[in-house]
mmCIF file of C-alpha atoms in Angstrom:
data_model
loop_
_atom_site.group_PDB
_atom_site.id
_atom_site.type_symbol
_atom_site.label_atom_id
_atom_site.label_comp_id
_atom_site.label_asym_id
_atom_site.label_seq_id
_atom_site.Cartn_x
_atom_site.Cartn_y
_atom_site.Cartn_z
ATOM 1 C CA MET A 1 38.936 28.062 40.050
ATOM 2 C CA GLU A 2 35.437 29.311 39.499
ATOM 3 C CA TRP A 3 32.651 26.725 39.562
ATOM 4 C CA SER A 4 31.300 27.794 36.148
ATOM 5 C CA ARG A 5 34.701 27.137 34.611
ATOM 6 C CA ILE A 6 34.939 23.705 36.251
ATOM 7 C CA LYS A 7 31.466 22.902 35.007
ATOM 8 C CA THR A 8 32.446 23.886 31.444
ATOM 9 C CA ILE A 9 35.549 21.653 31.582
ATOM 10 C CA VAL A 10 33.471 18.699 32.850
ATOM 11 C CA LEU A 11 30.939 19.189 30.058
ATOM 12 C CA ILE A 12 33.726 19.292 27.460
ATOM 13 C CA ILE A 13 35.226 16.072 28.836
ATOM 14 C CA LEU A 14 31.809 14.387 28.755
ATOM 15 C CA ALA A 15 31.237 15.548 25.188
ATOM 16 C CA ILE A 16 34.628 14.205 24.077
ATOM 17 C CA THR A 17 33.895 10.900 25.820
ATOM 18 C CA ASN A 18 30.509 10.584 24.128
ATOM 19 C CA ILE A 19 31.996 11.383 20.718
ATOM 20 C CA SER A 20 34.698 8.755 21.275
ATOM 21 C CA LEU A 21 32.098 6.156 22.274
ATOM 22 C CA LEU A 22 29.962 7.012 19.248
ATOM 23 C CA GLY A 23 32.977 6.673 16.975
ATOM 24 C CA PHE A 24 33.794 3.283 18.520
ATOM 25 C CA LEU A 25 30.214 2.059 18.018
ATOM 26 C CA LEU A 26 30.152 3.290 14.418
ATOM 27 C CA GLN A 27 33.459 1.541 13.670
ATOM 28 C CA ARG A 28 32.206 -1.685 15.240
ATOM 29 C CA GLU A 29 28.963 -1.468 13.230
ATOM 30 C CA MET A 30 30.922 -0.874 10.026
ATOM 31 C CA ARG A 31 33.182 -3.848 10.731
ATOM 32 C CA LEU A 32 30.159 -6.036 11.491
ATOM 33 C CA GLN A 33 28.399 -4.919 8.278
ATOM 34 C CA SER A 34 31.567 -5.528 6.295
ATOM 35 C CA ALA A 35 31.881 -9.029 7.749
ATOM 36 C CA GLN A 36 28.228 -9.771 6.934
ATOM 37 C CA ASP A 37 28.631 -8.513 3.354
ATOM 38 C CA GLU A 38 31.740 -10.639 2.915
ATOM 39 C CA ALA A 39 29.912 -13.706 4.267
ATOM 40 C CA ARG A 40 27.021 -13.113 1.833
ATOM 41 C CA GLN A 41 29.414 -12.717 -1.095
ATOM 42 C CA ASN A 42 31.287 -15.878 -0.107
ATOM 43 C CA ALA A 43 28.005 -17.823 0.054
ATOM 44 C CA VAL A 44 26.961 -16.582 -3.406
ATOM 45 C CA LEU A 45 30.438 -17.442 -4.722
ATOM 46 C CA PHE A 46 30.149 -20.923 -3.187
ATOM 47 C CA LEU A 47 26.932 -21.518 -5.139
ATOM 48 C CA GLN A 48 28.507 -20.195 -8.342
ATOM 49 C CA GLU A 49 31.489 -22.506 -7.927
ATOM 50 C CA ASN A 50 29.012 -25.375 -7.655
ATOM 51 C CA GLY A 51 27.146 -24.383 -10.815
ATOM 52 C CA ILE A 52 24.249 -22.352 -9.338
ATOM 53 C CA SER A 53 23.903 -18.673 -10.241
ATOM 54 C CA LEU A 54 22.074 -16.156 -8.046
ATOM 55 C CA ALA A 55 21.566 -12.455 -8.701
ATOM 56 C CA GLU A 56 22.466 -10.329 -5.667
ATOM 57 C CA GLU A 57 19.198 -8.410 -5.846
ATOM 58 C CA GLU A 58 17.226 -11.648 -5.349
ATOM 59 C CA LEU A 59 18.961 -12.397 -2.044
ATOM 60 C CA PRO A 60 17.250 -11.021 1.116
ATOM 61 C CA GLN A 61 19.466 -8.651 3.095
ATOM 62 C CA GLU A 62 18.659 -10.296 6.418
ATOM 63 C CA MET A 63 16.261 -12.632 8.189
ATOM 64 C CA THR A 64 13.444 -10.275 9.142
ATOM 65 C CA LEU A 65 10.721 -12.880 9.823
ATOM 66 C CA LEU A 66 10.639 -14.368 13.312
ATOM 67 C CA PRO A 67 8.778 -17.457 14.559
ATOM 68 C CA GLN A 68 5.375 -16.782 16.126
ATOM 69 C CA THR A 69 2.539 -18.626 17.816
ATOM 70 C CA VAL A 70 -1.177 -17.842 17.506
ATOM 71 C CA ASP A 71 -3.990 -19.109 19.744
ATOM 72 C CA TRP A 72 -7.242 -20.419 18.294
ATOM 73 C CA ASP A 73 -9.819 -17.613 18.509
ATOM 74 C CA ARG A 74 -13.312 -19.146 18.553
ATOM 75 C CA ASP A 75 -14.967 -15.843 19.434
ATOM 76 C CA GLN A 76 -13.569 -14.309 16.240
ATOM 77 C CA GLU A 77 -14.842 -17.276 14.213
ATOM 78 C CA ARG A 78 -18.371 -16.972 15.616
ATOM 79 C CA GLU A 79 -18.443 -13.234 14.891
ATOM 80 C CA ALA A 80 -16.993 -13.701 11.396
ATOM 81 C CA ALA A 81 -19.604 -16.368 10.605
ATOM 82 C CA SER A 82 -22.403 -14.049 11.702
ATOM 83 C CA VAL A 83 -21.079 -11.146 9.604
ATOM 84 C CA LEU A 84 -20.463 -13.343 6.562
ATOM 85 C CA LEU A 85 -23.874 -15.020 6.706
ATOM 86 C CA GLY A 86 -25.605 -11.700 7.283
ATOM 87 C CA GLY A 87 -27.274 -12.211 10.655
ATOM 88 C CA PRO A 88 -27.599 -14.394 13.764
ATOM 89 C CA VAL A 89 -26.303 -17.928 13.358
ATOM 90 C CA GLN A 90 -26.943 -21.274 14.997
ATOM 91 C CA GLU A 91 -23.889 -23.065 16.398
ATOM 92 C CA GLN A 92 -23.290 -26.793 16.139
ATOM 93 C CA ALA A 93 -20.282 -28.475 17.809
ATOM 94 C CA TRP A 94 -19.110 -31.613 16.031
ATOM 95 C CA SER A 95 -16.308 -31.986 18.594
ATOM 96 C CA ASP A 96 -14.052 -29.800 20.739
ATOM 97 C CA GLU A 97 -12.143 -28.912 17.561
ATOM 98 C CA ILE A 98 -14.874 -28.515 14.917
ATOM 99 C CA TYR A 99 -17.676 -25.937 15.014
ATOM 100 C CA ARG A 100 -20.339 -25.258 12.392
ATOM 101 C CA TYR A 101 -22.379 -22.059 12.081
ATOM 102 C CA TYR A 102 -25.470 -21.756 9.872
ATOM 103 C CA ASN A 103 -28.608 -19.818 9.026
ATOM 104 C CA GLU A 104 -30.893 -19.477 6.004
ATOM 105 C CA THR A 105 -28.016 -17.972 3.953
ATOM 106 C CA GLY A 106 -25.729 -20.978 4.258
ATOM 107 C CA SER A 107 -23.200 -22.525 6.607
ATOM 108 C CA ILE A 108 -19.512 -22.385 7.466
ATOM 109 C CA GLN A 109 -17.460 -24.851 9.485
ATOM 110 C CA PHE A 110 -14.161 -24.107 11.258
ATOM 111 C CA HIS A 111 -11.527 -26.570 12.514
ATOM 112 C CA ARG A 112 -8.846 -26.011 15.147
ATOM 113 C CA ASP A 113 -6.082 -26.644 12.572
ATOM 114 C CA GLY A 114 -7.297 -23.637 10.537
ATOM 115 C CA THR A 115 -9.128 -25.521 7.804
ATOM 116 C CA PHE A 116 -12.676 -24.412 7.010
ATOM 117 C CA GLN A 117 -15.511 -25.028 4.530
ATOM 118 C CA GLY A 118 -18.502 -22.877 3.653
ATOM 119 C CA GLU A 119 -21.558 -23.510 1.443
ATOM 120 C CA PHE A 120 -24.005 -20.778 0.506
ATOM 121 C CA VAL A 121 -27.473 -20.559 -1.005
ATOM 122 C CA GLU A 122 -27.325 -19.519 -4.661
ATOM 123 C CA GLY A 123 -28.053 -15.821 -4.903
ATOM 124 C CA ALA A 124 -26.864 -15.001 -1.375
ATOM 125 C CA PHE A 125 -23.511 -13.656 -2.584
ATOM 126 C CA PRO A 126 -23.976 -12.099 -6.058
ATOM 127 C CA LEU A 127 -21.031 -10.541 -7.867
ATOM 128 C CA GLU A 128 -22.938 -7.296 -8.452
ATOM 129 C CA GLY A 129 -20.502 -6.069 -11.088
ATOM 130 C CA ARG A 130 -17.346 -7.231 -9.309
ATOM 131 C CA THR A 131 -14.905 -9.764 -10.697
ATOM 132 C CA PRO A 132 -14.849 -13.148 -8.957
ATOM 133 C CA ALA A 133 -11.325 -12.389 -7.692
ATOM 134 C CA ALA A 134 -12.358 -9.033 -6.177
ATOM 135 C CA CYS A 135 -15.453 -10.590 -4.605
ATOM 136 C CA GLY A 136 -13.377 -13.459 -3.222
ATOM 137 C CA LEU A 137 -10.886 -11.151 -1.532
ATOM 138 C CA GLU A 138 -13.757 -9.194 0.056
ATOM 139 C CA VAL A 139 -15.225 -12.405 1.435
ATOM 140 C CA LEU A 140 -11.849 -13.358 2.906
ATOM 141 C CA ALA A 141 -11.566 -9.930 4.509
ATOM 142 C CA THR A 142 -14.943 -10.557 6.172
ATOM 143 C CA LEU A 143 -13.434 -13.740 7.601
ATOM 144 C CA GLY A 144 -10.490 -11.754 8.985
ATOM 145 C CA VAL A 145 -8.084 -12.918 6.292
ATOM 146 C CA ALA A 146 -5.867 -10.679 4.171
ATOM 147 C CA GLY A 147 -5.326 -12.478 0.877
ATOM 148 C CA GLU A 148 -3.726 -12.350 -2.546
ATOM 149 C CA GLU A 149 -5.040 -13.837 -5.779
ATOM 150 C CA LEU A 150 -3.062 -16.749 -7.205
ATOM 151 C CA ALA A 151 -5.256 -17.979 -10.062
ATOM 152 C CA VAL A 152 -8.723 -17.873 -11.625
ATOM 153 C CA ARG A 153 -9.900 -21.056 -13.352
ATOM 154 C CA THR A 154 -12.995 -21.616 -15.458
ATOM 155 C CA GLY A 155 -14.043 -24.915 -17.012
ATOM 156 C CA GLY A 156 -14.220 -25.181 -20.781
ATOM 157 C CA GLU A 157 -17.914 -25.982 -21.035
ATOM 158 C CA GLU A 158 -20.664 -23.362 -21.046
ATOM 159 C CA ASN A 159 -21.937 -22.246 -17.613
ATOM 160 C CA ALA A 160 -19.004 -23.956 -15.901
ATOM 161 C CA ASP A 161 -18.043 -22.935 -12.360
ATOM 162 C CA THR A 162 -15.329 -20.335 -11.859
ATOM 163 C CA VAL A 163 -12.789 -21.113 -9.134
ATOM 164 C CA VAL A 164 -10.645 -18.377 -7.567
ATOM 165 C CA VAL A 165 -7.501 -19.545 -5.746
ATOM 166 C CA CYS A 166 -6.105 -17.190 -3.091
ATOM 167 C CA ARG A 167 -3.378 -17.329 -0.471
ATOM 168 C CA GLN A 168 -3.408 -15.805 2.986
ATOM 169 C CA LEU A 169 -1.062 -12.953 3.848
ATOM 170 C CA TRP A 170 0.120 -12.587 7.431
ATOM 171 C CA GLU A 171 1.615 -9.205 8.284
ATOM 172 C CA GLN A 172 1.956 -8.574 4.529
ATOM 173 C CA VAL A 173 3.910 -11.781 3.782
ATOM 174 C CA PRO A 174 2.529 -15.028 2.305
ATOM 175 C CA VAL A 175 1.565 -18.070 4.353
ATOM 176 C CA PHE A 176 2.521 -20.672 1.780
ATOM 177 C CA ASN A 177 0.384 -23.568 3.032
ATOM 178 C CA HIS A 178 -2.758 -21.432 3.463
ATOM 179 C CA GLN A 179 -4.495 -21.586 0.107
ATOM 180 C CA ILE A 180 -8.217 -20.875 -0.178
ATOM 181 C CA THR A 181 -10.529 -21.667 -3.090
ATOM 182 C CA LEU A 182 -13.795 -19.830 -3.775
ATOM 183 C CA THR A 183 -16.292 -21.358 -6.202
ATOM 184 C CA PHE A 184 -18.664 -19.188 -8.246
ATOM 185 C CA ARG A 185 -21.638 -20.590 -10.129
ATOM 186 C CA GLY A 186 -23.071 -18.175 -12.628
ATOM 187 C CA ASP A 187 -22.665 -14.791 -10.976
ATOM 188 C CA CYS A 188 -22.857 -15.998 -7.343
ATOM 189 C CA LEU A 189 -20.433 -17.371 -4.760
ATOM 190 C CA VAL A 190 -21.596 -20.839 -3.688
ATOM 191 C CA ALA A 191 -18.665 -22.331 -1.748
ATOM 192 C CA VAL A 192 -15.361 -21.552 -0.042
ATOM 193 C CA GLU A 193 -12.772 -23.829 1.532
ATOM 194 C CA GLY A 194 -9.161 -23.753 2.585
ATOM 195 C CA ARG A 195 -7.039 -22.850 5.570
ATOM 196 C CA ARG A 196 -6.888 -19.620 7.539
ATOM 197 C CA LEU A 197 -5.213 -18.194 10.622
ATOM 198 C CA THR A 198 -6.504 -15.386 12.829
ATOM 199 C CA GLY A 199 -5.756 -14.170 16.334
ATOM 200 C CA GLU A 200 -3.124 -12.242 18.250
ATOM 201 C CA PRO A 201 0.422 -13.450 17.516
ATOM 202 C CA ALA A 202 3.180 -13.876 20.093
ATOM 203 C CA LEU A 203 6.885 -14.165 19.316
ATOM 204 C CA ASP A 204 8.370 -17.598 19.934
ATOM 205 C CA GLU A 205 11.645 -16.645 21.620
ATOM 206 C CA SER A 206 12.720 -20.280 21.957
ATOM 207 C CA ARG A 207 13.700 -20.371 18.264
ATOM 208 C CA THR A 208 15.904 -18.033 16.224
ATOM 209 C CA PRO A 209 16.574 -17.868 12.459
ATOM 210 C CA ILE A 210 19.846 -18.893 10.858
ATOM 211 C CA SER A 211 21.888 -16.309 8.926
ATOM 212 C CA VAL A 212 21.433 -15.546 5.218
ATOM 213 C CA PRO A 213 24.808 -17.126 4.240
ATOM 214 C CA THR A 214 24.006 -20.237 6.287
ATOM 215 C CA ALA A 215 20.639 -20.477 4.500
ATOM 216 C CA LEU A 216 22.396 -20.547 1.108
ATOM 217 C CA PHE A 217 24.819 -23.247 2.259
ATOM 218 C CA GLN A 218 21.882 -25.254 3.637
ATOM 219 C CA PHE A 219 20.022 -24.865 0.347
ATOM 220 C CA TYR A 220 22.923 -26.366 -1.599
ATOM 221 C CA HIS A 221 23.443 -29.274 0.814
ATOM 222 C CA GLY A 222 19.687 -29.888 0.864
ATOM 223 C CA MET A 223 19.690 -30.124 -2.946
ATOM 224 C CA VAL A 224 22.498 -32.675 -2.791
ATOM 225 C CA THR A 225 20.617 -34.714 -0.164
ATOM 226 C CA LEU A 226 17.438 -34.692 -2.280
ATOM 227 C CA GLY A 227 19.404 -35.729 -5.356
ATOM 228 C CA ASP A 228 18.191 -32.669 -7.281
ATOM 229 C CA VAL A 229 20.080 -30.301 -9.560
ATOM 230 C CA CYS A 230 19.587 -26.740 -10.761
ATOM 231 C CA SER A 231 21.737 -24.117 -12.442
ATOM 232 C CA ARG A 232 19.967 -20.933 -11.352
ATOM 233 C CA ILE A 233 17.964 -19.463 -8.461
ATOM 234 C CA ASP A 234 15.366 -17.172 -10.019
ATOM 235 C CA ARG A 235 13.526 -15.902 -6.957
ATOM 236 C CA ILE A 236 13.587 -16.085 -3.142
ATOM 237 C CA THR A 237 10.378 -15.098 -1.324
ATOM 238 C CA PRO A 238 10.341 -14.998 2.497
ATOM 239 C CA GLY A 239 7.101 -16.123 4.135
ATOM 240 C CA TYR A 240 5.584 -18.521 6.653
ATOM 241 C CA VAL A 241 4.193 -22.018 6.931
ATOM 242 C CA THR A 242 1.966 -23.105 9.787
ATOM 243 C CA SER A 243 1.602 -26.217 11.868
ATOM 244 C CA ALA A 244 -1.180 -26.870 14.340
ATOM 245 C CA GLY A 245 -1.608 -29.334 17.168
ATOM 246 C CA SER A 246 -3.541 -29.363 20.412
ATOM 247 C CA GLY A 247 -2.090 -25.986 21.406
ATOM 248 C CA PRO A 248 -1.406 -22.707 19.592
ATOM 249 C CA SER A 249 -0.603 -22.713 15.874
ATOM 250 C CA ALA A 250 3.071 -22.221 15.066
ATOM 251 C CA LEU A 251 4.212 -19.834 12.332
ATOM 252 C CA THR A 252 7.585 -20.919 10.981
ATOM 253 C CA PRO A 253 9.539 -18.523 8.730
ATOM 254 C CA VAL A 254 10.679 -20.044 5.431
ATOM 255 C CA TRP A 255 12.118 -19.098 2.060
ATOM 256 C CA TYR A 256 10.167 -20.118 -1.030
ATOM 257 C CA ILE A 257 12.928 -20.638 -3.597
ATOM 258 C CA VAL A 258 12.194 -20.841 -7.320
ATOM 259 C CA THR A 259 14.943 -22.370 -9.463
ATOM 260 C CA ASP A 260 15.179 -23.181 -13.159
ATOM 261 C CA THR A 261 14.148 -26.792 -12.441
ATOM 262 C CA ARG A 262 11.579 -26.661 -9.604
ATOM 263 C CA SER A 263 10.602 -24.865 -6.387
ATOM 264 C CA TYR A 264 11.631 -25.471 -2.770
ATOM 265 C CA ARG A 265 10.882 -24.415 0.774
ATOM 266 C CA LEU A 266 13.780 -23.732 3.122
ATOM 267 C CA ASP A 267 13.054 -23.634 6.858
ATOM 268 C CA THR A 268 15.040 -20.605 8.045
ATOM 269 C CA LEU A 269 15.114 -21.904 11.623
ATOM 270 C CA THR A 270 16.583 -25.343 10.948
ATOM 271 C CA GLY A 271 17.886 -25.028 7.382
ATOM 272 C CA ALA A 272 15.820 -28.051 6.283
ATOM 273 C CA LEU A 273 14.986 -28.055 2.553
ATOM 274 C CA SER A 274 11.881 -29.640 1.008
ATOM 275 C CA ARG A 275 10.324 -29.648 -2.440
ATOM 276 C CA ALA A 276 7.333 -27.336 -2.959
ATOM 277 C CA ASP A 277 4.683 -27.176 -5.639
ATOM 278 C CA GLU A 278 4.624 -24.389 -8.186
ATOM 279 C CA GLY A 279 1.778 -22.605 -6.405
ATOM 280 C CA GLY A 280 3.981 -21.826 -3.443
ATOM 281 C CA ALA A 281 2.315 -24.240 -1.048
#
């Protein structure tokens, strides 16, 4: 038999084998997807049977957020303070975990746990035609923080301060316990305080999320444990909460769940449920 003919036969056999393997993988994927869909439907049905309705479109398809850790980046803080305050800054160390930077424009103080406070000379940060919310988000960007506006509050009396409340976004999702307030007096920013996180993240491979159906079961059992009741889940928003100690900050993925009675946070690593305030913190 000629070698070219043998080669053709071998190639045909390999092609048939590859097609068979592809078909097997596709069938397995379809079975897995079908099993996942059935598990989701059963979890939604379980809630309905216990008096809690949930629209399918409000339920995340899968757990896409993974736990991360982020190291404290003091170099970034020093640079951000210099850019924000518009020039060279003096540094003052209150301790190994608290650093203050200042110049004639004002001052800003950073803590290891992510909290910070800044005070500025009136006139240093004028609105210059911008809204307080737009100005506030620009200031946060200077500090290395992507943010979203939550609320704008102004006192009832004349010439009262305007307070803009923002929340940090991390990789386009909210960090629920990182709220930042910016205070405007007249048409100038005079103060900022809150909690922020910057730095290079690393995946925490020691922890993995639970499944979407398990999260729904945990939500119901958490409600029972808390002694709460609801009849409807209106919205589920995936995001993060942070915790900080002596080492890197930990980003834990959570669901912020809004019901017809109140709001909750569900830890999607452990399934633990806790009450949350209406601002998403």
